Coordinates of N, CA and C in Angstrom, one line a residue:
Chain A
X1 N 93.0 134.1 102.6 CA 93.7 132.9 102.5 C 93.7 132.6 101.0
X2 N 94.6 131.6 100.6 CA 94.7 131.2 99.5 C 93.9 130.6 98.9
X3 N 93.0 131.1 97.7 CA 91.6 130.6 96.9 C 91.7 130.1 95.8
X4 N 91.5 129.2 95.1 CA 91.4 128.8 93.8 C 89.5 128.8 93.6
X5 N 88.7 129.2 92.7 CA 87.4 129.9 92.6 C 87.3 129.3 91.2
X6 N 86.5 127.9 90.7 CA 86.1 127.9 89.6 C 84.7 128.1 89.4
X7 N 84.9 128.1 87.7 CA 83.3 128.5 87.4 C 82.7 126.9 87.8
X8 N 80.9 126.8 87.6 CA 80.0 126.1 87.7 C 80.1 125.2 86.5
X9 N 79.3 124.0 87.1 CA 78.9 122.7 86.0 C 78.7 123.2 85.0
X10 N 78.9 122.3 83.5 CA 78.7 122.3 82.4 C 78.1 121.2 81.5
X11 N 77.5 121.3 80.7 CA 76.7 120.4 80.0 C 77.0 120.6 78.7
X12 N 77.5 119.8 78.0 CA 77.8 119.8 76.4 C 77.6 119.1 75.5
X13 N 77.1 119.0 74.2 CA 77.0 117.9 73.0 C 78.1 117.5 72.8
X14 N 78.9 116.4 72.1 CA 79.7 115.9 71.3 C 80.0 116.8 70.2
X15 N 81.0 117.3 70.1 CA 81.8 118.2 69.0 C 82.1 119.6 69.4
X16 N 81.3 119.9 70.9 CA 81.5 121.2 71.2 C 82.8 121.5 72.2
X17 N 83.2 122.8 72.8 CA 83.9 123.4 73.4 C 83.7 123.9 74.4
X18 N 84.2 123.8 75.6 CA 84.0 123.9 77.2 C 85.2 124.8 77.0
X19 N 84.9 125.9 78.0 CA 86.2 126.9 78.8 C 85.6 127.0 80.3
X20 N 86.7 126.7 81.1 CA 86.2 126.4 82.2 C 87.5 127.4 82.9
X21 N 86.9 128.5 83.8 CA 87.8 129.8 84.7 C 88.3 129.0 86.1
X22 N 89.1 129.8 86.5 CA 89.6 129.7 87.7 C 90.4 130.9 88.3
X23 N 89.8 131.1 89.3 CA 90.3 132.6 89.8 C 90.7 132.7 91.0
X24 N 91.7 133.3 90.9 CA 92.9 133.0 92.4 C 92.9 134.0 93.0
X25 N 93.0 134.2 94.6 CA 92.9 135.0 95.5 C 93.3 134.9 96.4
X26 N 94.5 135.8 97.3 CA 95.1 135.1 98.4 C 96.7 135.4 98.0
X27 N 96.7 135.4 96.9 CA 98.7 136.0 96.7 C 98.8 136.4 95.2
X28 N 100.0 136.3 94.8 CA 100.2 137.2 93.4 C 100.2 136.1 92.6
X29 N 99.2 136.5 92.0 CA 98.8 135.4 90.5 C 99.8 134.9 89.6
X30 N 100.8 136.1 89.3 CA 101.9 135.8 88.2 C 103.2 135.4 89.2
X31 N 103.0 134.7 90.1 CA 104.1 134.4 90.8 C 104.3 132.9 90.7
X32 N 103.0 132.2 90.2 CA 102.6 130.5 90.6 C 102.4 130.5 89.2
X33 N 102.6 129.3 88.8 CA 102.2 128.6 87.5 C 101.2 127.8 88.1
X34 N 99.9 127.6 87.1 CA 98.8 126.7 87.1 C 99.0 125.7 86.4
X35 N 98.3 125.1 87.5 CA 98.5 123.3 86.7 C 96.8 123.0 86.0
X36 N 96.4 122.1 85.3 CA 95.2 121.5 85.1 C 95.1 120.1 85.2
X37 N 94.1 119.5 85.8 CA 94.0 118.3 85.9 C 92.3 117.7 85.8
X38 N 92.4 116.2 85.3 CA 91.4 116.1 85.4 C 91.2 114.3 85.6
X39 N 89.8 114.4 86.4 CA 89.3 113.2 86.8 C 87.3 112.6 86.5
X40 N 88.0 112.0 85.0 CA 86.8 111.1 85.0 C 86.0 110.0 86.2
X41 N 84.8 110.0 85.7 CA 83.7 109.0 86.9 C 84.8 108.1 87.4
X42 N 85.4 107.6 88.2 CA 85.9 106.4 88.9 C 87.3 106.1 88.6
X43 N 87.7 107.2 87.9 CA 89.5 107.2 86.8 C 90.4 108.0 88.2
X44 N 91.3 107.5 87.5 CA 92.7 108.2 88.6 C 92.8 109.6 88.0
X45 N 93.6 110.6 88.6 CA 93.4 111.9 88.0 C 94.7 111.6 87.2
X46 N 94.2 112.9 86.2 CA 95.5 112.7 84.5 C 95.4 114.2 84.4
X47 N 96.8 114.7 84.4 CA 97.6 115.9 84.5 C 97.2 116.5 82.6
X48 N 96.6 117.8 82.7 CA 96.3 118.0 80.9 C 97.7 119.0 80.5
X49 N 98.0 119.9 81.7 CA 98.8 120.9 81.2 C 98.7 121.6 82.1
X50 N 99.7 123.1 81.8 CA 100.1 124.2 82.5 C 100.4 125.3 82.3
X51 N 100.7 126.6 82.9 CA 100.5 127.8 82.4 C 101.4 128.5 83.0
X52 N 102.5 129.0 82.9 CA 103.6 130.0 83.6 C 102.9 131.2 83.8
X53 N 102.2 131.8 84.6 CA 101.2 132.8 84.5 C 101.8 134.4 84.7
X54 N 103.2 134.1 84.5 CA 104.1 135.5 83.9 C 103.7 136.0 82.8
X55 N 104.5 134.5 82.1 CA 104.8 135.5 80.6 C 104.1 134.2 79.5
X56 N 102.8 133.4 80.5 CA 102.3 133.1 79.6 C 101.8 131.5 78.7
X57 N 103.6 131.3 78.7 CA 103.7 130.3 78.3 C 103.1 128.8 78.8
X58 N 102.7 127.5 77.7 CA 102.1 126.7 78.5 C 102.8 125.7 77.9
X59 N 102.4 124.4 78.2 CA 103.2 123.6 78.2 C 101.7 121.8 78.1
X60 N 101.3 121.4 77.3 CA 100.3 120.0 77.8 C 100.4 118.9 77.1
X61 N 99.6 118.1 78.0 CA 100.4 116.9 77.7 C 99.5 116.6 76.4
X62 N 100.7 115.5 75.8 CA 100.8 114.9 74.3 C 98.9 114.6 73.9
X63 N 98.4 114.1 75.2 CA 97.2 113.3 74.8 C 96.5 114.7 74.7
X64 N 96.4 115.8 75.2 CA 95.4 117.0 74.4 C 95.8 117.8 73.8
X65 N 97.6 117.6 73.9 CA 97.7 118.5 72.2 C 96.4 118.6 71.1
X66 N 96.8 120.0 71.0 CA 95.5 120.2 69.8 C 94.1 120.2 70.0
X67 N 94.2 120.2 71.2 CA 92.2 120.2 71.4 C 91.9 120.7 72.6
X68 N 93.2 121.0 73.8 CA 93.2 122.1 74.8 C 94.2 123.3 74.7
X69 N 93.7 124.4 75.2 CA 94.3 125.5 75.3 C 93.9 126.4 76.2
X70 N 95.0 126.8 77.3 CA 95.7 127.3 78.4 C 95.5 128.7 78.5
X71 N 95.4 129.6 79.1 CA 95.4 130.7 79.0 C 95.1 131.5 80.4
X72 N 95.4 133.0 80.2 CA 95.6 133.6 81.7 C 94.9 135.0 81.4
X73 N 94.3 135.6 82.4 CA 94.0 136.9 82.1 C 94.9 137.5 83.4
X74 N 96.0 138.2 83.6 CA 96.3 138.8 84.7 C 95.7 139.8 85.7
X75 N 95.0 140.4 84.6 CA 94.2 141.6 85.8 C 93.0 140.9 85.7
X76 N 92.9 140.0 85.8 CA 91.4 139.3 86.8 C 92.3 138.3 87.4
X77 N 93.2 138.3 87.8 CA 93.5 136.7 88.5 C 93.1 135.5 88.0
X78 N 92.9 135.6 86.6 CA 92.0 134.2 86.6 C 92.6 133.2 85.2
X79 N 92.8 132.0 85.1 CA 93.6 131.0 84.4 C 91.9 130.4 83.9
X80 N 92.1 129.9 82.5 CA 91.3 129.7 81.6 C 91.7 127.8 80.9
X81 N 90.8 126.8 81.0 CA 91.1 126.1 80.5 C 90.2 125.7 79.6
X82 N 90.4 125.8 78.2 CA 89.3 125.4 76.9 C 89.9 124.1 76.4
X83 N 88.9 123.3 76.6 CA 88.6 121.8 75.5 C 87.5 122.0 74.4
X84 N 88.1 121.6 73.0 CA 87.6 121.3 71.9 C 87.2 120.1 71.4
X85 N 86.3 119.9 70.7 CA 85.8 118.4 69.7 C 86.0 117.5 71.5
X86 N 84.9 117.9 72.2 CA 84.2 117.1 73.1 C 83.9 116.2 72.4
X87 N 84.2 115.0 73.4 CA 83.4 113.4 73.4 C 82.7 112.9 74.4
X88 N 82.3 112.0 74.8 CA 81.7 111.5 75.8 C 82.6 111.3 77.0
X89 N 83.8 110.8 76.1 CA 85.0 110.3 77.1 C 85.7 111.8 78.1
X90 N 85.3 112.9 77.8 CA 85.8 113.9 78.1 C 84.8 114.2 79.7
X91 N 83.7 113.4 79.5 CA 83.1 113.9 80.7 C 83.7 113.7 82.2
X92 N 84.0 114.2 83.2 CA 84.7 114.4 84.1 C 84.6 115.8 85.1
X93 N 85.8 115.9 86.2 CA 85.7 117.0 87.1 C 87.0 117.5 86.4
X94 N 86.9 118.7 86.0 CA 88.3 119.7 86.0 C 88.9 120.5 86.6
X95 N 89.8 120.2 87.2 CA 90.8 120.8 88.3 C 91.5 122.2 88.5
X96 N 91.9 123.1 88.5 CA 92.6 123.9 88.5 C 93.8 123.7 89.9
X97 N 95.1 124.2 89.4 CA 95.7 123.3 91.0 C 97.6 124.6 90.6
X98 N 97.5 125.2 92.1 CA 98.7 126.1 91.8 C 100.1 125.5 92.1
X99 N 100.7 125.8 90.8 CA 101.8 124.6 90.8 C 103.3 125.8 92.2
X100 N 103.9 125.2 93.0 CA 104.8 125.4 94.1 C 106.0 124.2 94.3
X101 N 106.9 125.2 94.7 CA 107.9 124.4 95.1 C 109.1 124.6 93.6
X102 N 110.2 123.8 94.3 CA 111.2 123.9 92.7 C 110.7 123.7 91.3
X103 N 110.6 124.6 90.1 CA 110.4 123.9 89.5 C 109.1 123.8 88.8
X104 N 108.1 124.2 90.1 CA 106.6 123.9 89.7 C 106.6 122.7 90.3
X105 N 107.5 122.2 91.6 CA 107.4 120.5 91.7 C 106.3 119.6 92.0
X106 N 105.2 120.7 92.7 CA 104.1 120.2 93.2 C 102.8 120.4 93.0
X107 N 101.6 120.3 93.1 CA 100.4 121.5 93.6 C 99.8 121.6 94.8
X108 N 99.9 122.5 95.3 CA 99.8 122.7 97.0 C 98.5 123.1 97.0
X109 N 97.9 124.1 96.2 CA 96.5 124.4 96.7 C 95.1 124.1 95.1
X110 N 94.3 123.4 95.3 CA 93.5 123.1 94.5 C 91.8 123.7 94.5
X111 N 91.7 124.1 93.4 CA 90.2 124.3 93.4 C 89.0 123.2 93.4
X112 N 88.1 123.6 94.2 CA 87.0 122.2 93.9 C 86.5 121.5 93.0
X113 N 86.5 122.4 91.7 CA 86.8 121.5 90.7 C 85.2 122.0 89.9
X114 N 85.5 121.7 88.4 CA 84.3 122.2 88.2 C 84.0 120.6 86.8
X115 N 82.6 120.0 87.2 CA 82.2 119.1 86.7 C 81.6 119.5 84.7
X116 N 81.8 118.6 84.1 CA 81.8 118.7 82.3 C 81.5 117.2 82.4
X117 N 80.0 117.6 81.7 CA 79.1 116.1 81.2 C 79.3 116.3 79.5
X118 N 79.6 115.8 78.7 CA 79.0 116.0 77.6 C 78.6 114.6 77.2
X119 N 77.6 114.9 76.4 CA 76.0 113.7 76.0 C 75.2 114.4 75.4
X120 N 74.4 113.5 74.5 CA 73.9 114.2 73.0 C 72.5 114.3 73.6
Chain B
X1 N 102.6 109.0 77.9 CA 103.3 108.5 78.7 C 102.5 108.3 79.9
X2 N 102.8 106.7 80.2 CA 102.6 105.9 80.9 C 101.9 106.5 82.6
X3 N 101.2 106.2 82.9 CA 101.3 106.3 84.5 C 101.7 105.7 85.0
X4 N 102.1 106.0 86.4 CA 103.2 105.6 87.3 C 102.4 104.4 87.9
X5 N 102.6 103.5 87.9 CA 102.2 102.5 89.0 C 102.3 102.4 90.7
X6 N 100.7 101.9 91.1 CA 100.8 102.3 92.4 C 99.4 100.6 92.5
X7 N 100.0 100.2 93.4 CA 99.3 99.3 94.3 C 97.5 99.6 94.4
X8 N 96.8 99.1 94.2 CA 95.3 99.5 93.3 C 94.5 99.9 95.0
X9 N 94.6 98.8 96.1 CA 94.2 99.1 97.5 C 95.4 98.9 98.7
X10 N 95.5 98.9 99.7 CA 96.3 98.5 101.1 C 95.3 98.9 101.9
X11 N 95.7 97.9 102.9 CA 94.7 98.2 104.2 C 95.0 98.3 105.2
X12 N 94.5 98.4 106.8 CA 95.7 98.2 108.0 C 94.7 98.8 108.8
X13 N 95.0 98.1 110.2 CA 94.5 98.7 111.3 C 94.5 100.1 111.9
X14 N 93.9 100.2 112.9 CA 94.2 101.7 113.4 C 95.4 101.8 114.5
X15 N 96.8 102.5 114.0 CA 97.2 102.3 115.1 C 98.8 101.6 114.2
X16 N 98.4 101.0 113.0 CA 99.4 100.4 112.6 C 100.4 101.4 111.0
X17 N 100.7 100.6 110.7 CA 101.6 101.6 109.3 C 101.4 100.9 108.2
X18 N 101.5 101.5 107.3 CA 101.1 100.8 106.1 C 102.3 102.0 104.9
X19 N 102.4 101.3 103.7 CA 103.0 101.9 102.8 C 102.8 101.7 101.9
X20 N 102.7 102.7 100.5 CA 102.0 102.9 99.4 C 103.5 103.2 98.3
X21 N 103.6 102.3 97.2 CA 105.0 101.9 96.0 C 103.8 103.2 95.3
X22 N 105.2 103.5 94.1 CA 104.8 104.2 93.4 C 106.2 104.1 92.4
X23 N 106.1 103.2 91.4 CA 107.0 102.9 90.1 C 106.8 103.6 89.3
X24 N 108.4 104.7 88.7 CA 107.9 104.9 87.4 C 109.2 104.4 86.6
X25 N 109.6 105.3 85.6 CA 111.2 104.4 85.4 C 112.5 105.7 85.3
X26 N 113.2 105.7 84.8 CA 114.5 106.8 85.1 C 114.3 107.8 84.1
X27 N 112.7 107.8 83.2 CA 112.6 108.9 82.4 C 112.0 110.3 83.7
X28 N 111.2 109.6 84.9 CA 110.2 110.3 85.6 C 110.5 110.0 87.1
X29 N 110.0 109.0 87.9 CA 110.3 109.2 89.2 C 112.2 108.8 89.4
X30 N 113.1 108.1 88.7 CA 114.2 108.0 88.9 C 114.7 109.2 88.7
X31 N 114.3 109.8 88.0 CA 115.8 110.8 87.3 C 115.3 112.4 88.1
X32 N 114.0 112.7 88.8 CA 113.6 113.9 89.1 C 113.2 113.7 90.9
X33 N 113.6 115.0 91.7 CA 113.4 115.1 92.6 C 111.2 115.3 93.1
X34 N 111.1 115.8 91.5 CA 109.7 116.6 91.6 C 108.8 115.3 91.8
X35 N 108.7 114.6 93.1 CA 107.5 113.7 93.3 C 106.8 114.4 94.8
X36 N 105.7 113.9 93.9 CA 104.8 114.3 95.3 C 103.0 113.3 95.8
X37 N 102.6 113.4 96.6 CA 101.6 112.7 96.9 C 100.3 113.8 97.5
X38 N 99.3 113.1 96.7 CA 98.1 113.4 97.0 C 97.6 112.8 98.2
X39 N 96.2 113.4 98.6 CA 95.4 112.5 99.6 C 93.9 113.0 99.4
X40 N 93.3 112.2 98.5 CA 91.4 112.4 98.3 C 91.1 111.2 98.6
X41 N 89.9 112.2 100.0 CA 88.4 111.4 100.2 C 87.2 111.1 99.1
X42 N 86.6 110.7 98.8 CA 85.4 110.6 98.3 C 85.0 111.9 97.9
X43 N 84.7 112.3 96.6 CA 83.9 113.1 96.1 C 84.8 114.8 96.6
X44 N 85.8 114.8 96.9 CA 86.5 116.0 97.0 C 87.8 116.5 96.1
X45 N 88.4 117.2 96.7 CA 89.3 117.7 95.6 C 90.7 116.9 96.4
X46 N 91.5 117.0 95.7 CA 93.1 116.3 96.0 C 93.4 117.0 97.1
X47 N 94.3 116.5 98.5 CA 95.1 117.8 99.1 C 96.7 117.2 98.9
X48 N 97.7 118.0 98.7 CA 99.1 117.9 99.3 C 99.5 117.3 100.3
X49 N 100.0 115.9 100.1 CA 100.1 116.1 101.3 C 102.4 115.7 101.6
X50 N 102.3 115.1 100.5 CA 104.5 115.7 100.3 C 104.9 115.9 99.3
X51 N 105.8 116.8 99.0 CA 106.3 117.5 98.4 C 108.0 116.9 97.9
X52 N 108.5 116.9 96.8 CA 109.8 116.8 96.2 C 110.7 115.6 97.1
X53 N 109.6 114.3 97.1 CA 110.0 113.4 97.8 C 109.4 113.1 98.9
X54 N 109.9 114.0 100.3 CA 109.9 113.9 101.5 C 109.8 115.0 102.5
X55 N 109.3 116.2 101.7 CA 109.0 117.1 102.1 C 107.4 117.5 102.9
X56 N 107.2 117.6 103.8 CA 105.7 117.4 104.4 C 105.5 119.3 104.1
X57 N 104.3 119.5 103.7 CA 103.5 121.2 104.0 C 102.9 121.4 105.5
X58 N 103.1 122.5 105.6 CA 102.7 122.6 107.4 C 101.1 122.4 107.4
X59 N 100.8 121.6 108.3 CA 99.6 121.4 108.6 C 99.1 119.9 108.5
X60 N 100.5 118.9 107.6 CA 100.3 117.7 107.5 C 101.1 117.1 108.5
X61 N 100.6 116.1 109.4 CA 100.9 115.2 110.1 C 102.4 114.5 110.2
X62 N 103.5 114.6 111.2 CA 104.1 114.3 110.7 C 104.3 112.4 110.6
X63 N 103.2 112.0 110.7 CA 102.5 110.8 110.7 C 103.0 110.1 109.2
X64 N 102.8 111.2 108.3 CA 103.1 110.8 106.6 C 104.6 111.2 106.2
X65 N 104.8 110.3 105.2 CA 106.5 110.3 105.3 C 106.6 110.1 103.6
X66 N 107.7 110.7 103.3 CA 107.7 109.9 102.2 C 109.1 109.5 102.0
X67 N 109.8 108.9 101.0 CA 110.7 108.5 100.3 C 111.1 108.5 99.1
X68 N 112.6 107.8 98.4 CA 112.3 107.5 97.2 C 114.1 106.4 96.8
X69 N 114.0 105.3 96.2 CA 114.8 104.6 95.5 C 114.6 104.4 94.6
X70 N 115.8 104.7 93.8 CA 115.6 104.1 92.1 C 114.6 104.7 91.2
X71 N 113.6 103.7 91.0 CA 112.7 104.6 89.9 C 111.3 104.3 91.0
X72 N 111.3 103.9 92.1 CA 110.2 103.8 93.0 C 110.0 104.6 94.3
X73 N 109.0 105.6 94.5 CA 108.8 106.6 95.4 C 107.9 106.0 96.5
X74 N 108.0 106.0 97.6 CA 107.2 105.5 98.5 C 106.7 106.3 99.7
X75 N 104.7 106.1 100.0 CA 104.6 107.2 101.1 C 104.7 106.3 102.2
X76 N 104.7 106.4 103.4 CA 104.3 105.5 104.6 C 103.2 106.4 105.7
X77 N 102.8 105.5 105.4 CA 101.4 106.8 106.8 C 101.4 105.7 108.2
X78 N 102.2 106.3 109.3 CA 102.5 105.4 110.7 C 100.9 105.8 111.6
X79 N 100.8 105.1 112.5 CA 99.8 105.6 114.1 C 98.3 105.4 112.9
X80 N 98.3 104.8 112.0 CA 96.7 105.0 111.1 C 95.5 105.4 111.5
X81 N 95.2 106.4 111.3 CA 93.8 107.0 111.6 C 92.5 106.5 110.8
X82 N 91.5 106.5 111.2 CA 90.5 106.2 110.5 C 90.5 107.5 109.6
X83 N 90.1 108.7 110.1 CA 90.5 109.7 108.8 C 91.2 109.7 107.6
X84 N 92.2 108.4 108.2 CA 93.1 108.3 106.9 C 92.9 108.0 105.2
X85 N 91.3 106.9 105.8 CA 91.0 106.8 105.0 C 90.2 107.1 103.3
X86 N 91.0 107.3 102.1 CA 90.8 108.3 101.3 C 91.5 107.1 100.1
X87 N 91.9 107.8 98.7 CA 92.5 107.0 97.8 C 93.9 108.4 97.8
X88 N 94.7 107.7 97.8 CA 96.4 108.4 97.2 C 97.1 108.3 96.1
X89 N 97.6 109.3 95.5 CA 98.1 109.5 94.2 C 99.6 110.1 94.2
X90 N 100.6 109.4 93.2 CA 101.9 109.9 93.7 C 101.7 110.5 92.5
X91 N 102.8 111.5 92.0 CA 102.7 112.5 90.5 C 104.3 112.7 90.9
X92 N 104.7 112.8 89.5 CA 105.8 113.0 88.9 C 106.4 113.9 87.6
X93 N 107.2 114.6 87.9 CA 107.5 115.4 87.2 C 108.1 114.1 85.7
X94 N 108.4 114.8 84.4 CA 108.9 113.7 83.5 C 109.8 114.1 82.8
X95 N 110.5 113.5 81.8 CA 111.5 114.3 80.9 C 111.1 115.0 80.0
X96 N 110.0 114.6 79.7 CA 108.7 115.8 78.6 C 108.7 116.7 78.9
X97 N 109.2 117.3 80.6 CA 108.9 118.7 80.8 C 107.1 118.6 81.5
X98 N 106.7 117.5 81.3 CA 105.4 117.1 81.5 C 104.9 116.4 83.2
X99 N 104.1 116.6 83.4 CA 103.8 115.5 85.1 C 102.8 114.1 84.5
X100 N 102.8 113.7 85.6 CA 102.2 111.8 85.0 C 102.2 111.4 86.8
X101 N 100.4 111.3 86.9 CA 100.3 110.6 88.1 C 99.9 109.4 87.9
X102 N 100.1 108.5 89.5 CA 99.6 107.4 89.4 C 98.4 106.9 89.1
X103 N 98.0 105.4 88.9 CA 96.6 105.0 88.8 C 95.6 105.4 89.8
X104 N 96.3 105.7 91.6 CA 95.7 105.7 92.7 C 95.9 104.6 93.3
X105 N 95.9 104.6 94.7 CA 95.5 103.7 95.5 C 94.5 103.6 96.7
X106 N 93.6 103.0 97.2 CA 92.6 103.1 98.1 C 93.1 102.5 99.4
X107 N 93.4 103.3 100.0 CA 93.1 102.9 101.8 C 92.3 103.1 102.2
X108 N 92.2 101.5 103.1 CA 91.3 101.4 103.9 C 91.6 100.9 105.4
X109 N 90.9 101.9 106.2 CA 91.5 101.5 107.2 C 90.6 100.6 108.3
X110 N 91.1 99.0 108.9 CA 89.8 98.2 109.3 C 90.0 98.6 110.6

């Protein structure tokens, strides 16, 4: 069946960098673009960016320009999301979610999500 | 850019219908077919539950419906189950080339 597989909890200081995997299993990797999402303690979820997992290209939103970066390994199935210059405010669950439908219109299948504390 | 606006709670019996607004403006939910809705319980991950408006995925109820006028997309959940109860999120495709979901909304079902 169709799997989204992230890595485990993370714990980080203020100033550091999280990469956090996600590994798909269940259909052809380079067929679906990945979405990323994320949801702080009690916040609504906020969309960071995405990843054409063909040929690569990503696409995120204005608020992490410059401090997230997207990426794909094909022969592992697996989509990579890295946050830099951690703050407190960053602490939250990060999503991995395969984008379907026209367009990328939707995300139909999501991974459980992998939790990022940072605190000094 | 902005999130879409969504009604913060709604409530309703079991049995009855209830509907969940979802405003954005003609940069995002007016001008794009790409809306869709979430549905999270407590402490889990989001599921799909419609797609590009009013599109349901097999395995969701045809209980959930969705819609859309203007720059406002709307889900309606009929027959309300206590299961139903969870928070909902509409997301929108944008003219950034970008998506932008709602604040959420919390149902509750009494």
């Amino acid at each position: 069946q169709v799997q989204l597989v992230q890595s485990g909890a993370e714990v980080k200081k203020p100033g550091a960098s999280v990469k956090v995997s996600c590994k798909a299993s269940g259909y052809t990797f380079t067929s679906y673009a990945m979405h990323w999402v994320r949801q702080a303690p009690g916040q609504r979820l906020e969309w960071m960016g995405w990843i054409n997992t063909g040929d690569g290209n990503t696409k995120y939103s204005q608020k992490f320009q410059g401090r997230v970066t997207i990426t794909r390994d094909t022969s592992a199935s697996t989509a990579y999301m890295e946050l830099s210059s951690l703050r407190s405010e960053d602490t939250a669950v990060y999503y991995c979610a395969r984008a379907y439908g026209s367009g990328g219109a939707c995300m139909d299948v999501w991974g459980k999500g992998t939790t990022v504390t940072v605190s000094s | 850019q902005s999130a879409l606006t969504q009604p913060p709670s709604v409530s309703g019996s079991p049995g009855q219908s209830v509907t969940i607004s979802c405003t954005g403006t003609s940069s995002d939910v007016g001008n794009y077919n790409r809306v869709s809705w979430y549905q999270q319980p407590p402490g889990t991950a989001p599921k799909l539950m419609i797609y590009e408006v009013s599109n349901r995925p097999s395995g969701v109820p045809d209980r959930f419906s969705g819609s859309k006028s203007g720059n406002t997309a709307s889900l309606t959940i009929s027959g309300l189950q206590t299961e139903d109860e969870a928070d909902y999120y509409c997301s929108s495709y944008t003219s950034s080339s970008t998506w932008v979901f709602g604040g959420g909304t919390k149902l509750t079902v009494l």
